[in-house]
Amino acid sequence: MTTDTARVKAALREQHIETPSWAYGNSGTRFKVFAQQGVPRTPQEKIDDAAQVHRFTGIAPTVALHIPWDTVDDYAALTAYARDRGVSVGAINSNVFQDEDYKLGSVTNPDPAVRKKALNHLLGCVDVMDATGSRDLKLWFSDGTNYPGQDDIRARQDRLAEALAAVYDRLGDDQRFLLEYKFFEPAFYATDVPDWGTSYAHCVKLGPKAQVVVDTGHHAPGTNIEFIVAFLLREEKLGGFDFNSRFYADDDLMVGAADPFQLFRIMHEVIQGGGYGDHVAFMLDQCHNIEPKIPGQIRSVMNVQEATAKALLVDIEELGRAQRSGDVLGANAVLMDAYNTDVRPLLADLRQEMGLDPDPMAAYARSGYFEKIRDERKDGQAAGWGA
Ligand code: PSV
Ligand code: MN
């Protein structure tokens, strides 16, 4: 294990984890949304909550928006609002999955009028990026079919390619889109972007401003996600992560909760593959259905930070030596030594050096912020779906 803790801490100081505005709103399953107290009613209040996560962790300075959930009249004013609270607007997430028109798909819909509507939404999201200074447009399509024969799989790929090309052409020099894949749901027979290979193939055709985003919850059980990460980094096509945890499907649980070892293995490949930097966006895409939301986000940021610290502790020289000499057990032991290290004292030290409380969860609980929003946000409509 490396003993160069100064280097590890320096790298950790640079880490940047983005929280999603939708994590602060009410959420649930298709069975029930359990409303919580103090839930934001506006995009501004979601930003207030995101600023708290940054205040206590020091490494969550951006918040992703979801359009139209976070639609406002004046995006420049929203950007200034965020800046005044010490955070800024991160990725813009498009939403072409919640309109009646999209029953048979959005950009792959057989009806050209629906395709046009969906494309206009995506182009409108780039306008929001222009107004907020956001670099990344996240594209996730619920498009697909439920039954064999329902539509022409190949024609749907053509329609997808056409829409992606139009969005790509609209991007500014410093903007990118991140194409997300998901192997099922809400379409159950064939999803139009089911896997990293489909996303990758579309992105390669378009160029460097098209990148793949890996949502850790969007794989079949047993998928080796770190292999995908290593491969995409090698091809310079990994744009970022939507981090969360799954046990069974797209569970959207806190990242690192279900399988912290997998998160460590992913971070190891990120670091090994030169993906540790701002060109790979580390975003959370989670819901907190039964646990409190702001602490849920703080815990999640800490989980990513812990996995990163362990991955930074891997003795790369020693690992390389063992690998080159075919020392199977030795190489494995180098990784496991780092993984089995308790990095919490190192992170507590780091936080103190950064002027933070060493225990972000306890500091938030003591801060009185929850009591304040619980009282202030009693009236009005809480953000979320169905609450
Ligand atoms: C789809 O399941 C997804 O992962 C996409 O990123 C959406 O934008 C997000 O969830 C909505 O919560
Ligand atoms: Mn996602």
mmCIF file of C-alpha atoms and ligand atoms in Angstrom:
data_model
loop_
_atom_site.group_PDB
_atom_site.id
_atom_site.type_symbol
_atom_site.label_atom_id
_atom_site.label_comp_id
_atom_site.label_asym_id
_atom_site.label_seq_id
_atom_site.Cartn_x
_atom_site.Cartn_y
_atom_site.Cartn_z
ATOM 1 C CA MET A 1 0.000 0.000 0.000
ATOM 2 C CA THR A 2 1.289 3.461 -0.772
ATOM 3 C CA THR A 3 2.557 5.493 2.165
ATOM 4 C CA ASP A 4 2.440 8.769 0.279
ATOM 5 C CA THR A 5 -0.612 10.153 2.060
ATOM 6 C CA ALA A 6 0.201 13.711 0.961
ATOM 7 C CA ARG A 7 -0.348 12.671 -2.661
ATOM 8 C CA VAL A 8 -3.539 10.818 -1.754
ATOM 9 C CA LYS A 9 -4.905 13.828 0.123
ATOM 10 C CA ALA A 10 -3.982 16.210 -2.682
ATOM 11 C CA ALA A 11 -5.918 14.056 -5.142
ATOM 12 C CA LEU A 12 -8.896 13.834 -2.790
ATOM 13 C CA ARG A 13 -9.015 17.614 -2.406
ATOM 14 C CA GLU A 14 -9.566 17.878 -6.149
ATOM 15 C CA GLN A 15 -12.475 15.446 -6.192
ATOM 16 C CA HIS A 16 -15.802 16.788 -7.371
ATOM 17 C CA ILE A 17 -19.027 14.836 -6.926
ATOM 18 C CA GLU A 18 -22.242 16.232 -8.347
ATOM 19 C CA THR A 19 -25.559 15.808 -6.572
ATOM 20 C CA PRO A 20 -28.878 15.587 -8.447
ATOM 21 C CA SER A 21 -31.653 18.104 -7.793
ATOM 22 C CA TRP A 22 -34.211 15.279 -7.895
ATOM 23 C CA ALA A 23 -32.653 13.521 -4.912
ATOM 24 C CA TYR A 24 -33.933 16.314 -2.670
ATOM 25 C CA GLY A 25 -37.551 15.973 -3.788
ATOM 26 C CA ASN A 26 -40.063 13.347 -2.747
ATOM 27 C CA SER A 27 -39.698 10.024 -4.530
ATOM 28 C CA GLY A 28 -40.868 6.482 -4.207
ATOM 29 C CA THR A 29 -41.814 3.415 -6.131
ATOM 30 C CA ARG A 30 -44.821 2.792 -8.304
ATOM 31 C CA PHE A 31 -46.493 1.505 -5.153
ATOM 32 C CA LYS A 32 -46.121 4.508 -2.864
ATOM 33 C CA VAL A 33 -44.370 7.816 -2.420
ATOM 34 C CA PHE A 34 -43.727 8.499 1.268
ATOM 35 C CA ALA A 35 -43.686 12.264 1.662
ATOM 36 C CA GLN A 36 -41.015 13.701 3.939
ATOM 37 C CA GLN A 37 -40.899 16.918 5.943
ATOM 38 C CA GLY A 38 -38.897 19.912 4.762
ATOM 39 C CA VAL A 39 -38.832 18.846 1.125
ATOM 40 C CA PRO A 40 -37.992 21.640 -1.356
ATOM 41 C CA ARG A 41 -40.810 23.218 -3.302
ATOM 42 C CA THR A 42 -38.747 24.976 -5.942
ATOM 43 C CA PRO A 43 -35.496 24.512 -7.879
ATOM 44 C CA GLN A 44 -34.036 27.251 -5.678
ATOM 45 C CA GLU A 45 -34.796 25.254 -2.532
ATOM 46 C CA LYS A 46 -33.260 22.145 -4.089
ATOM 47 C CA ILE A 47 -30.123 24.216 -4.672
ATOM 48 C CA ASP A 48 -30.235 25.337 -1.027
ATOM 49 C CA ASP A 49 -30.188 21.678 0.015
ATOM 50 C CA ALA A 50 -27.417 20.782 -2.421
ATOM 51 C CA ALA A 51 -25.374 23.646 -0.955
ATOM 52 C CA GLN A 52 -25.661 21.979 2.457
ATOM 53 C CA VAL A 53 -24.157 18.767 1.091
ATOM 54 C CA HIS A 54 -21.250 20.810 -0.243
ATOM 55 C CA ARG A 55 -20.950 22.770 2.994
ATOM 56 C CA PHE A 56 -20.369 19.613 5.026
ATOM 57 C CA THR A 57 -18.402 17.489 2.552
ATOM 58 C CA GLY A 58 -16.435 20.196 0.705
ATOM 59 C CA ILE A 59 -16.441 18.151 -2.511
ATOM 60 C CA ALA A 60 -19.960 18.531 -3.932
ATOM 61 C CA PRO A 61 -19.852 21.987 -5.556
ATOM 62 C CA THR A 62 -22.322 21.336 -8.393
ATOM 63 C CA VAL A 63 -25.937 20.272 -8.692
ATOM 64 C CA ALA A 64 -27.483 18.624 -11.739
ATOM 65 C CA LEU A 65 -30.818 19.910 -13.019
ATOM 66 C CA HIS A 66 -33.582 17.882 -14.654
ATOM 67 C CA ILE A 67 -35.718 19.637 -17.252
ATOM 68 C CA PRO A 68 -38.705 20.162 -17.005
ATOM 69 C CA TRP A 69 -38.657 19.269 -13.292
ATOM 70 C CA ASP A 70 -36.400 22.273 -12.661
ATOM 71 C CA THR A 71 -37.769 24.648 -15.255
ATOM 72 C CA VAL A 72 -37.518 28.335 -14.328
ATOM 73 C CA ASP A 73 -38.190 31.535 -16.252
ATOM 74 C CA ASP A 74 -34.743 32.961 -15.729
ATOM 75 C CA TYR A 75 -31.797 30.536 -15.822
ATOM 76 C CA ALA A 76 -29.237 33.308 -15.462
ATOM 77 C CA ALA A 77 -30.910 34.254 -12.179
ATOM 78 C CA LEU A 78 -30.924 30.603 -11.052
ATOM 79 C CA THR A 79 -27.231 30.360 -11.879
ATOM 80 C CA ALA A 80 -26.522 33.477 -9.819
ATOM 81 C CA TYR A 81 -28.667 32.075 -7.000
ATOM 82 C CA ALA A 82 -26.555 28.927 -6.951
ATOM 83 C CA ARG A 83 -23.313 30.918 -7.056
ATOM 84 C CA ASP A 84 -24.421 32.986 -4.062
ATOM 85 C CA ARG A 85 -24.834 29.738 -2.154
ATOM 86 C CA GLY A 86 -21.378 28.458 -3.055
ATOM 87 C CA VAL A 87 -22.415 25.937 -5.711
ATOM 88 C CA SER A 88 -23.006 25.950 -9.459
ATOM 89 C CA VAL A 89 -25.217 24.233 -11.992
ATOM 90 C CA GLY A 90 -23.862 20.943 -13.287
ATOM 91 C CA ALA A 91 -25.237 18.613 -15.929
ATOM 92 C CA ILE A 92 -28.569 19.309 -17.560
ATOM 93 C CA ASN A 93 -30.677 16.155 -17.654
ATOM 94 C CA SER A 94 -33.228 15.927 -20.413
ATOM 95 C CA ASN A 95 -36.619 14.374 -19.832
ATOM 96 C CA VAL A 96 -38.445 12.870 -22.791
ATOM 97 C CA PHE A 97 -40.151 10.173 -20.764
ATOM 98 C CA GLN A 98 -43.037 11.805 -18.933
ATOM 99 C CA ASP A 99 -45.359 13.017 -21.619
ATOM 100 C CA GLU A 100 -48.391 11.238 -23.045
ATOM 101 C CA ASP A 101 -46.913 11.647 -26.509
ATOM 102 C CA TYR A 102 -43.977 9.430 -25.597
ATOM 103 C CA LYS A 103 -45.958 6.244 -25.055
ATOM 104 C CA LEU A 104 -44.329 4.654 -28.114
ATOM 105 C CA GLY A 105 -41.032 6.441 -27.681
ATOM 106 C CA SER A 106 -39.561 9.911 -28.016
ATOM 107 C CA VAL A 107 -36.760 10.332 -30.566
ATOM 108 C CA THR A 108 -37.381 6.808 -31.893
ATOM 109 C CA ASN A 109 -41.174 7.145 -32.031
ATOM 110 C CA PRO A 110 -42.666 6.016 -35.360
ATOM 111 C CA ASP A 111 -44.537 9.352 -35.550
ATOM 112 C CA PRO A 112 -42.324 12.131 -36.978
ATOM 113 C CA ALA A 113 -44.280 14.821 -35.102
ATOM 114 C CA VAL A 114 -43.454 13.205 -31.750
ATOM 115 C CA ARG A 115 -39.825 12.824 -32.776
ATOM 116 C CA LYS A 116 -39.724 16.510 -33.600
ATOM 117 C CA LYS A 117 -41.225 17.432 -30.247
ATOM 118 C CA ALA A 118 -38.650 15.309 -28.416
ATOM 119 C CA LEU A 119 -35.777 16.765 -30.417
ATOM 120 C CA ASN A 120 -36.991 20.288 -29.694
ATOM 121 C CA HIS A 121 -36.902 19.477 -26.000
ATOM 122 C CA LEU A 122 -33.316 18.256 -26.279
ATOM 123 C CA LEU A 123 -32.288 21.370 -28.182
ATOM 124 C CA GLY A 124 -34.064 23.456 -25.544
ATOM 125 C CA CYS A 125 -31.907 21.727 -22.937
ATOM 126 C CA VAL A 126 -28.830 22.990 -24.781
ATOM 127 C CA ASP A 127 -30.304 26.503 -24.501
ATOM 128 C CA VAL A 128 -30.475 25.903 -20.742
ATOM 129 C CA MET A 129 -26.816 24.868 -20.829
ATOM 130 C CA ASP A 130 -25.938 28.086 -22.605
ATOM 131 C CA ALA A 131 -27.773 30.112 -19.979
ATOM 132 C CA THR A 132 -26.329 28.266 -16.975
ATOM 133 C CA GLY A 133 -22.800 27.639 -18.246
ATOM 134 C CA SER A 134 -23.362 23.915 -17.950
ATOM 135 C CA ARG A 135 -20.971 21.668 -19.890
ATOM 136 C CA ASP A 136 -22.848 18.372 -20.014
ATOM 137 C CA LEU A 137 -26.198 17.335 -21.428
ATOM 138 C CA LYS A 138 -27.285 13.965 -20.117
ATOM 139 C CA LEU A 139 -29.469 12.006 -22.493
ATOM 140 C CA TRP A 140 -31.485 9.076 -21.285
ATOM 141 C CA PHE A 141 -34.239 7.641 -23.440
ATOM 142 C CA SER A 142 -37.019 5.483 -22.106
ATOM 143 C CA ASP A 143 -37.576 4.477 -25.729
ATOM 144 C CA GLY A 144 -38.040 0.866 -26.671
ATOM 145 C CA THR A 145 -40.671 -1.744 -27.329
ATOM 146 C CA ASN A 146 -42.623 -4.139 -25.151
ATOM 147 C CA TYR A 147 -43.434 -6.821 -27.679
ATOM 148 C CA PRO A 148 -41.600 -8.585 -30.480
ATOM 149 C CA GLY A 149 -42.682 -7.087 -33.772
ATOM 150 C CA GLN A 150 -44.056 -3.921 -32.158
ATOM 151 C CA ASP A 151 -41.709 -1.744 -34.202
ATOM 152 C CA ASP A 152 -38.693 -2.105 -36.430
ATOM 153 C CA ILE A 153 -35.601 -2.310 -34.206
ATOM 154 C CA ARG A 154 -33.295 -1.119 -36.961
ATOM 155 C CA ALA A 155 -35.498 1.800 -38.024
ATOM 156 C CA ARG A 156 -35.551 2.952 -34.410
ATOM 157 C CA GLN A 157 -31.749 3.008 -34.411
ATOM 158 C CA ASP A 158 -31.840 5.166 -37.557
ATOM 159 C CA ARG A 159 -34.220 7.615 -35.861
ATOM 160 C CA LEU A 160 -32.047 7.684 -32.770
ATOM 161 C CA ALA A 161 -28.938 8.396 -34.848
ATOM 162 C CA GLU A 162 -30.708 11.239 -36.618
ATOM 163 C CA ALA A 163 -31.763 12.900 -33.358
ATOM 164 C CA LEU A 164 -28.347 12.468 -31.762
ATOM 165 C CA ALA A 165 -26.668 14.042 -34.790
ATOM 166 C CA ALA A 166 -28.972 17.070 -34.562
ATOM 167 C CA VAL A 167 -28.196 17.513 -30.869
ATOM 168 C CA TYR A 168 -24.482 17.025 -31.490
ATOM 169 C CA ASP A 169 -24.492 19.761 -34.142
ATOM 170 C CA ARG A 170 -26.185 22.157 -31.742
ATOM 171 C CA LEU A 171 -23.533 21.737 -29.017
ATOM 172 C CA GLY A 172 -21.069 24.549 -28.425
ATOM 173 C CA ASP A 173 -17.303 24.029 -28.462
ATOM 174 C CA ASP A 174 -17.130 23.471 -24.711
ATOM 175 C CA GLN A 175 -20.258 21.365 -24.436
ATOM 176 C CA ARG A 176 -20.763 17.604 -24.608
ATOM 177 C CA PHE A 177 -23.583 15.158 -24.446
ATOM 178 C CA LEU A 178 -23.456 12.045 -22.329
ATOM 179 C CA LEU A 179 -25.531 9.165 -23.679
ATOM 180 C CA GLU A 180 -26.888 6.904 -20.966
ATOM 181 C CA TYR A 181 -27.847 3.273 -21.469
ATOM 182 C CA LYS A 182 -30.194 0.988 -19.578
ATOM 183 C CA PHE A 183 -30.973 -2.601 -20.425
ATOM 184 C CA PHE A 184 -34.665 -2.539 -19.516
ATOM 185 C CA GLU A 185 -37.479 -0.410 -18.132
ATOM 186 C CA PRO A 186 -39.853 1.112 -18.943
ATOM 187 C CA ALA A 187 -39.567 -0.855 -22.192
ATOM 188 C CA PHE A 188 -39.351 -4.550 -21.421
ATOM 189 C CA TYR A 189 -38.659 -6.288 -24.721
ATOM 190 C CA ALA A 190 -36.063 -4.079 -26.416
ATOM 191 C CA THR A 191 -34.630 -0.834 -25.145
ATOM 192 C CA ASP A 192 -33.233 1.433 -27.873
ATOM 193 C CA VAL A 193 -30.035 2.182 -25.929
ATOM 194 C CA PRO A 194 -29.732 -0.980 -23.842
ATOM 195 C CA ASP A 195 -25.999 -1.199 -23.226
ATOM 196 C CA TRP A 196 -22.655 0.582 -23.332
ATOM 197 C CA GLY A 197 -21.895 -0.874 -26.758
ATOM 198 C CA THR A 198 -24.921 0.775 -28.348
ATOM 199 C CA SER A 199 -24.161 4.073 -26.662
ATOM 200 C CA TYR A 200 -20.494 3.798 -27.619
ATOM 201 C CA ALA A 201 -21.234 3.044 -31.278
ATOM 202 C CA HIS A 202 -23.483 6.107 -31.607
ATOM 203 C CA CYS A 203 -20.951 8.294 -29.794
ATOM 204 C CA VAL A 204 -17.998 7.122 -31.892
ATOM 205 C CA LYS A 205 -19.834 8.028 -35.088
ATOM 206 C CA LEU A 206 -20.479 11.551 -33.872
ATOM 207 C CA GLY A 207 -17.154 12.592 -32.387
ATOM 208 C CA PRO A 208 -15.442 13.709 -29.185
ATOM 209 C CA LYS A 209 -18.351 15.743 -27.827
ATOM 210 C CA ALA A 210 -20.434 12.559 -27.587
ATOM 211 C CA GLN A 211 -19.526 10.461 -24.569
ATOM 212 C CA VAL A 212 -20.936 7.455 -22.753
ATOM 213 C CA VAL A 213 -22.279 7.776 -19.212
ATOM 214 C CA VAL A 214 -22.314 4.725 -16.965
ATOM 215 C CA ASP A 215 -25.246 4.555 -14.566
ATOM 216 C CA THR A 216 -24.111 1.895 -12.129
ATOM 217 C CA GLY A 217 -27.689 0.674 -11.636
ATOM 218 C CA HIS A 218 -28.342 -0.040 -15.308
ATOM 219 C CA HIS A 219 -26.688 -3.416 -15.771
ATOM 220 C CA ALA A 220 -27.767 -7.008 -15.572
ATOM 221 C CA PRO A 221 -26.749 -8.783 -12.352
ATOM 222 C CA GLY A 222 -23.146 -9.915 -12.420
ATOM 223 C CA THR A 223 -22.020 -7.446 -15.082
ATOM 224 C CA ASN A 224 -18.389 -6.457 -14.643
ATOM 225 C CA ILE A 225 -18.838 -2.688 -14.608
ATOM 226 C CA GLU A 226 -15.162 -1.950 -14.018
ATOM 227 C CA PHE A 227 -14.322 -3.718 -17.269
ATOM 228 C CA ILE A 228 -16.698 -1.356 -19.102
ATOM 229 C CA VAL A 229 -15.054 1.579 -17.354
ATOM 230 C CA ALA A 230 -11.549 0.449 -18.314
ATOM 231 C CA PHE A 231 -12.603 -0.143 -21.911
ATOM 232 C CA LEU A 232 -14.354 3.205 -22.329
ATOM 233 C CA LEU A 233 -11.458 5.099 -20.773
ATOM 234 C CA ARG A 234 -9.047 3.408 -23.148
ATOM 235 C CA GLU A 235 -11.220 4.613 -26.035
ATOM 236 C CA GLU A 236 -11.554 8.110 -24.497
ATOM 237 C CA LYS A 237 -15.316 7.653 -24.435
ATOM 238 C CA LEU A 238 -16.149 7.677 -20.736
ATOM 239 C CA GLY A 239 -17.962 10.966 -20.051
ATOM 240 C CA GLY A 240 -19.131 10.249 -16.548
ATOM 241 C CA PHE A 241 -21.068 8.239 -14.012
ATOM 242 C CA ASP A 242 -24.545 8.225 -12.603
ATOM 243 C CA PHE A 243 -23.685 6.616 -9.287
ATOM 244 C CA ASN A 244 -26.176 4.641 -7.235
ATOM 245 C CA SER A 245 -26.595 1.086 -5.923
ATOM 246 C CA ARG A 246 -28.751 -1.777 -6.992
ATOM 247 C CA PHE A 247 -29.579 -5.117 -5.467
ATOM 248 C CA TYR A 248 -32.061 -6.295 -8.079
ATOM 249 C CA ALA A 249 -32.828 -3.742 -10.783
ATOM 250 C CA ASP A 250 -32.665 0.041 -11.106
ATOM 251 C CA ASP A 251 -32.996 0.411 -7.353
ATOM 252 C CA ASP A 252 -31.443 3.910 -7.086
ATOM 253 C CA LEU A 253 -30.126 3.200 -3.597
ATOM 254 C CA MET A 254 -27.186 5.069 -2.109
ATOM 255 C CA VAL A 255 -23.964 4.514 -4.020
ATOM 256 C CA GLY A 256 -21.624 2.140 -2.256
ATOM 257 C CA ALA A 257 -24.399 0.816 -0.036
ATOM 258 C CA ALA A 258 -25.006 -2.474 -1.818
ATOM 259 C CA ASP A 259 -21.447 -3.257 -2.884
ATOM 260 C CA PRO A 260 -18.662 -0.975 -1.668
ATOM 261 C CA PHE A 261 -16.094 -3.372 -3.128
ATOM 262 C CA GLN A 262 -17.522 -2.888 -6.611
ATOM 263 C CA LEU A 263 -17.324 0.879 -6.150
ATOM 264 C CA PHE A 264 -13.672 0.517 -5.130
ATOM 265 C CA ARG A 265 -12.949 -1.612 -8.206
ATOM 266 C CA ILE A 266 -14.596 0.994 -10.423
ATOM 267 C CA MET A 267 -12.580 3.806 -8.841
ATOM 268 C CA HIS A 268 -9.400 1.769 -9.240
ATOM 269 C CA GLU A 269 -10.018 1.492 -12.990
ATOM 270 C CA VAL A 270 -10.884 5.184 -13.179
ATOM 271 C CA ILE A 271 -7.584 6.108 -11.555
ATOM 272 C CA GLN A 272 -5.550 3.552 -13.516
ATOM 273 C CA GLY A 273 -7.141 4.640 -16.776
ATOM 274 C CA GLY A 274 -6.502 8.368 -16.345
ATOM 275 C CA GLY A 275 -10.166 9.098 -15.685
ATOM 276 C CA TYR A 276 -9.659 10.922 -12.411
ATOM 277 C CA GLY A 277 -10.233 14.532 -13.362
ATOM 278 C CA ASP A 278 -12.969 16.834 -14.507
ATOM 279 C CA HIS A 279 -13.320 15.219 -17.938
ATOM 280 C CA VAL A 280 -15.127 12.326 -16.235
ATOM 281 C CA ALA A 281 -18.160 13.627 -14.361
ATOM 282 C CA PHE A 282 -18.874 11.923 -11.034
ATOM 283 C CA MET A 283 -22.593 12.386 -10.598
ATOM 284 C CA LEU A 284 -25.053 10.812 -8.205
ATOM 285 C CA ASP A 285 -28.392 9.663 -9.608
ATOM 286 C CA GLN A 286 -30.309 8.503 -6.587
ATOM 287 C CA CYS A 287 -33.576 8.666 -4.745
ATOM 288 C CA HIS A 288 -34.045 8.610 -1.008
ATOM 289 C CA ASN A 289 -37.442 7.046 -0.569
ATOM 290 C CA ILE A 290 -37.382 6.101 3.103
ATOM 291 C CA GLU A 291 -34.222 7.735 4.470
ATOM 292 C CA PRO A 292 -33.739 11.492 4.977
ATOM 293 C CA LYS A 293 -32.557 13.075 1.779
ATOM 294 C CA ILE A 294 -29.770 15.524 2.642
ATOM 295 C CA PRO A 295 -28.017 13.058 4.990
ATOM 296 C CA GLY A 296 -28.554 10.400 2.290
ATOM 297 C CA GLN A 297 -26.651 12.579 -0.160
ATOM 298 C CA ILE A 298 -23.911 13.377 2.371
ATOM 299 C CA ARG A 299 -23.467 9.679 3.088
ATOM 300 C CA SER A 300 -23.325 8.927 -0.641
ATOM 301 C CA VAL A 301 -20.675 11.563 -1.307
ATOM 302 C CA MET A 302 -18.672 10.109 1.586
ATOM 303 C CA ASN A 303 -19.063 6.594 0.174
ATOM 304 C CA VAL A 304 -17.598 7.684 -3.161
ATOM 305 C CA GLN A 305 -14.837 9.546 -1.349
ATOM 306 C CA GLU A 306 -13.965 6.489 0.755
ATOM 307 C CA ALA A 307 -13.827 4.219 -2.289
ATOM 308 C CA THR A 308 -11.656 6.797 -4.045
ATOM 309 C CA ALA A 309 -9.286 7.086 -1.086
ATOM 310 C CA LYS A 310 -8.849 3.304 -1.024
ATOM 311 C CA ALA A 311 -8.254 3.209 -4.772
ATOM 312 C CA LEU A 312 -5.662 5.983 -4.437
ATOM 313 C CA LEU A 313 -3.882 3.883 -1.803
ATOM 314 C CA VAL A 314 -3.229 1.034 -4.248
ATOM 315 C CA ASP A 315 0.515 0.646 -4.686
ATOM 316 C CA ILE A 316 0.665 0.899 -8.451
ATOM 317 C CA GLU A 317 4.386 0.028 -8.672
ATOM 318 C CA GLU A 318 3.938 -3.070 -6.564
ATOM 319 C CA LEU A 319 0.814 -4.036 -8.499
ATOM 320 C CA GLY A 320 2.617 -3.693 -11.828
ATOM 321 C CA ARG A 321 5.545 -5.776 -10.587
ATOM 322 C CA ALA A 322 3.248 -8.561 -9.403
ATOM 323 C CA GLN A 323 1.225 -8.493 -12.622
ATOM 324 C CA ARG A 324 4.281 -8.593 -14.885
ATOM 325 C CA SER A 325 5.767 -11.514 -13.003
ATOM 326 C CA GLY A 326 2.520 -13.483 -13.109
ATOM 327 C CA ASP A 327 2.139 -13.339 -9.333
ATOM 328 C CA VAL A 328 -1.612 -13.878 -9.227
ATOM 329 C CA LEU A 329 -2.009 -13.888 -5.463
ATOM 330 C CA GLY A 330 0.493 -11.084 -4.969
ATOM 331 C CA ALA A 331 -1.327 -8.792 -7.387
ATOM 332 C CA ASN A 332 -4.662 -9.559 -5.822
ATOM 333 C CA ALA A 333 -3.179 -8.900 -2.372
ATOM 334 C CA VAL A 334 -2.018 -5.419 -3.425
ATOM 335 C CA LEU A 335 -5.588 -4.487 -4.296
ATOM 336 C CA MET A 336 -7.060 -6.093 -1.201
ATOM 337 C CA ASP A 337 -4.556 -4.364 1.100
ATOM 338 C CA ALA A 338 -5.750 -1.017 -0.149
ATOM 339 C CA TYR A 339 -9.413 -2.016 -0.049
ATOM 340 C CA ASN A 340 -9.151 -3.327 3.501
ATOM 341 C CA THR A 341 -7.565 -0.139 4.818
ATOM 342 C CA ASP A 342 -9.738 1.964 7.090
ATOM 343 C CA VAL A 343 -9.509 5.356 5.373
ATOM 344 C CA ARG A 344 -11.846 7.142 7.751
ATOM 345 C CA PRO A 345 -9.042 8.645 9.892
ATOM 346 C CA LEU A 346 -7.281 9.921 6.769
ATOM 347 C CA LEU A 347 -10.514 11.509 5.536
ATOM 348 C CA ALA A 348 -11.215 13.049 8.935
ATOM 349 C CA ASP A 349 -7.729 14.615 8.827
ATOM 350 C CA LEU A 350 -8.285 15.843 5.305
ATOM 351 C CA ARG A 351 -11.567 17.487 6.248
ATOM 352 C CA GLN A 352 -9.939 19.255 9.155
ATOM 353 C CA GLU A 353 -7.208 20.515 6.845
ATOM 354 C CA MET A 354 -9.983 21.780 4.537
ATOM 355 C CA GLY A 355 -11.641 23.634 7.423
ATOM 356 C CA LEU A 356 -14.510 21.150 7.642
ATOM 357 C CA ASP A 357 -15.930 19.135 10.489
ATOM 358 C CA PRO A 358 -14.310 15.675 10.458
ATOM 359 C CA ASP A 359 -17.737 14.055 10.729
ATOM 360 C CA PRO A 360 -20.068 15.531 8.061
ATOM 361 C CA MET A 361 -23.094 13.452 9.120
ATOM 362 C CA ALA A 362 -22.905 14.583 12.739
ATOM 363 C CA ALA A 363 -22.123 18.167 11.757
ATOM 364 C CA TYR A 364 -25.190 18.327 9.524
ATOM 365 C CA ALA A 365 -27.390 16.815 12.240
ATOM 366 C CA ARG A 366 -26.141 19.448 14.707
ATOM 367 C CA SER A 367 -26.503 22.327 12.260
ATOM 368 C CA GLY A 368 -30.247 22.813 12.765
ATOM 369 C CA TYR A 369 -30.796 22.995 8.986
ATOM 370 C CA PHE A 370 -33.359 20.218 8.996
ATOM 371 C CA GLU A 371 -35.410 21.862 11.744
ATOM 372 C CA LYS A 372 -35.263 25.131 9.802
ATOM 373 C CA ILE A 373 -36.528 23.683 6.490
ATOM 374 C CA ARG A 374 -39.099 21.540 8.285
ATOM 375 C CA ASP A 375 -40.636 24.708 9.706
ATOM 376 C CA GLU A 376 -40.141 26.962 6.692
ATOM 377 C CA ARG A 377 -41.456 24.556 4.075
ATOM 378 C CA LYS A 378 -44.713 23.551 5.727
ATOM 379 C CA ASP A 379 -46.913 25.110 3.061
ATOM 380 C CA GLY A 380 -47.006 24.742 -0.689
ATOM 381 C CA GLN A 381 -46.378 21.831 -2.991
ATOM 382 C CA ALA A 382 -43.322 19.695 -2.262
ATOM 383 C CA ALA A 383 -41.250 18.795 -5.328
ATOM 384 C CA GLY A 384 -41.392 15.195 -6.413
ATOM 385 C CA TRP A 385 -43.564 12.788 -8.248
ATOM 386 C CA GLY A 386 -46.983 11.966 -6.891
ATOM 387 C CA ALA A 387 -46.399 13.198 -3.319
HETATM 388 C C1 PSV B 1 -33.205 6.519 -15.784
HETATM 389 O O1 PSV B 1 -33.477 5.404 -15.001
HETATM 390 C C2 PSV B 1 -32.261 7.481 -15.083
HETATM 391 O O2 PSV B 1 -31.140 6.793 -14.604
HETATM 392 C C3 PSV B 1 -31.867 8.646 -15.968
HETATM 393 O O3 PSV B 1 -30.584 9.123 -15.639
HETATM 394 C C4 PSV B 1 -32.891 9.654 -15.633
HETATM 395 O O4 PSV B 1 -32.607 10.956 -16.018
HETATM 396 C C5 PSV B 1 -32.949 9.470 -14.133
HETATM 397 O O5 PSV B 1 -32.881 8.070 -13.959
HETATM 398 C C6 PSV B 1 -34.175 10.028 -13.510
HETATM 399 O O6 PSV B 1 -34.182 9.747 -12.139
HETATM 400 MN MN MN B 2 -29.189 7.693 -14.529
#
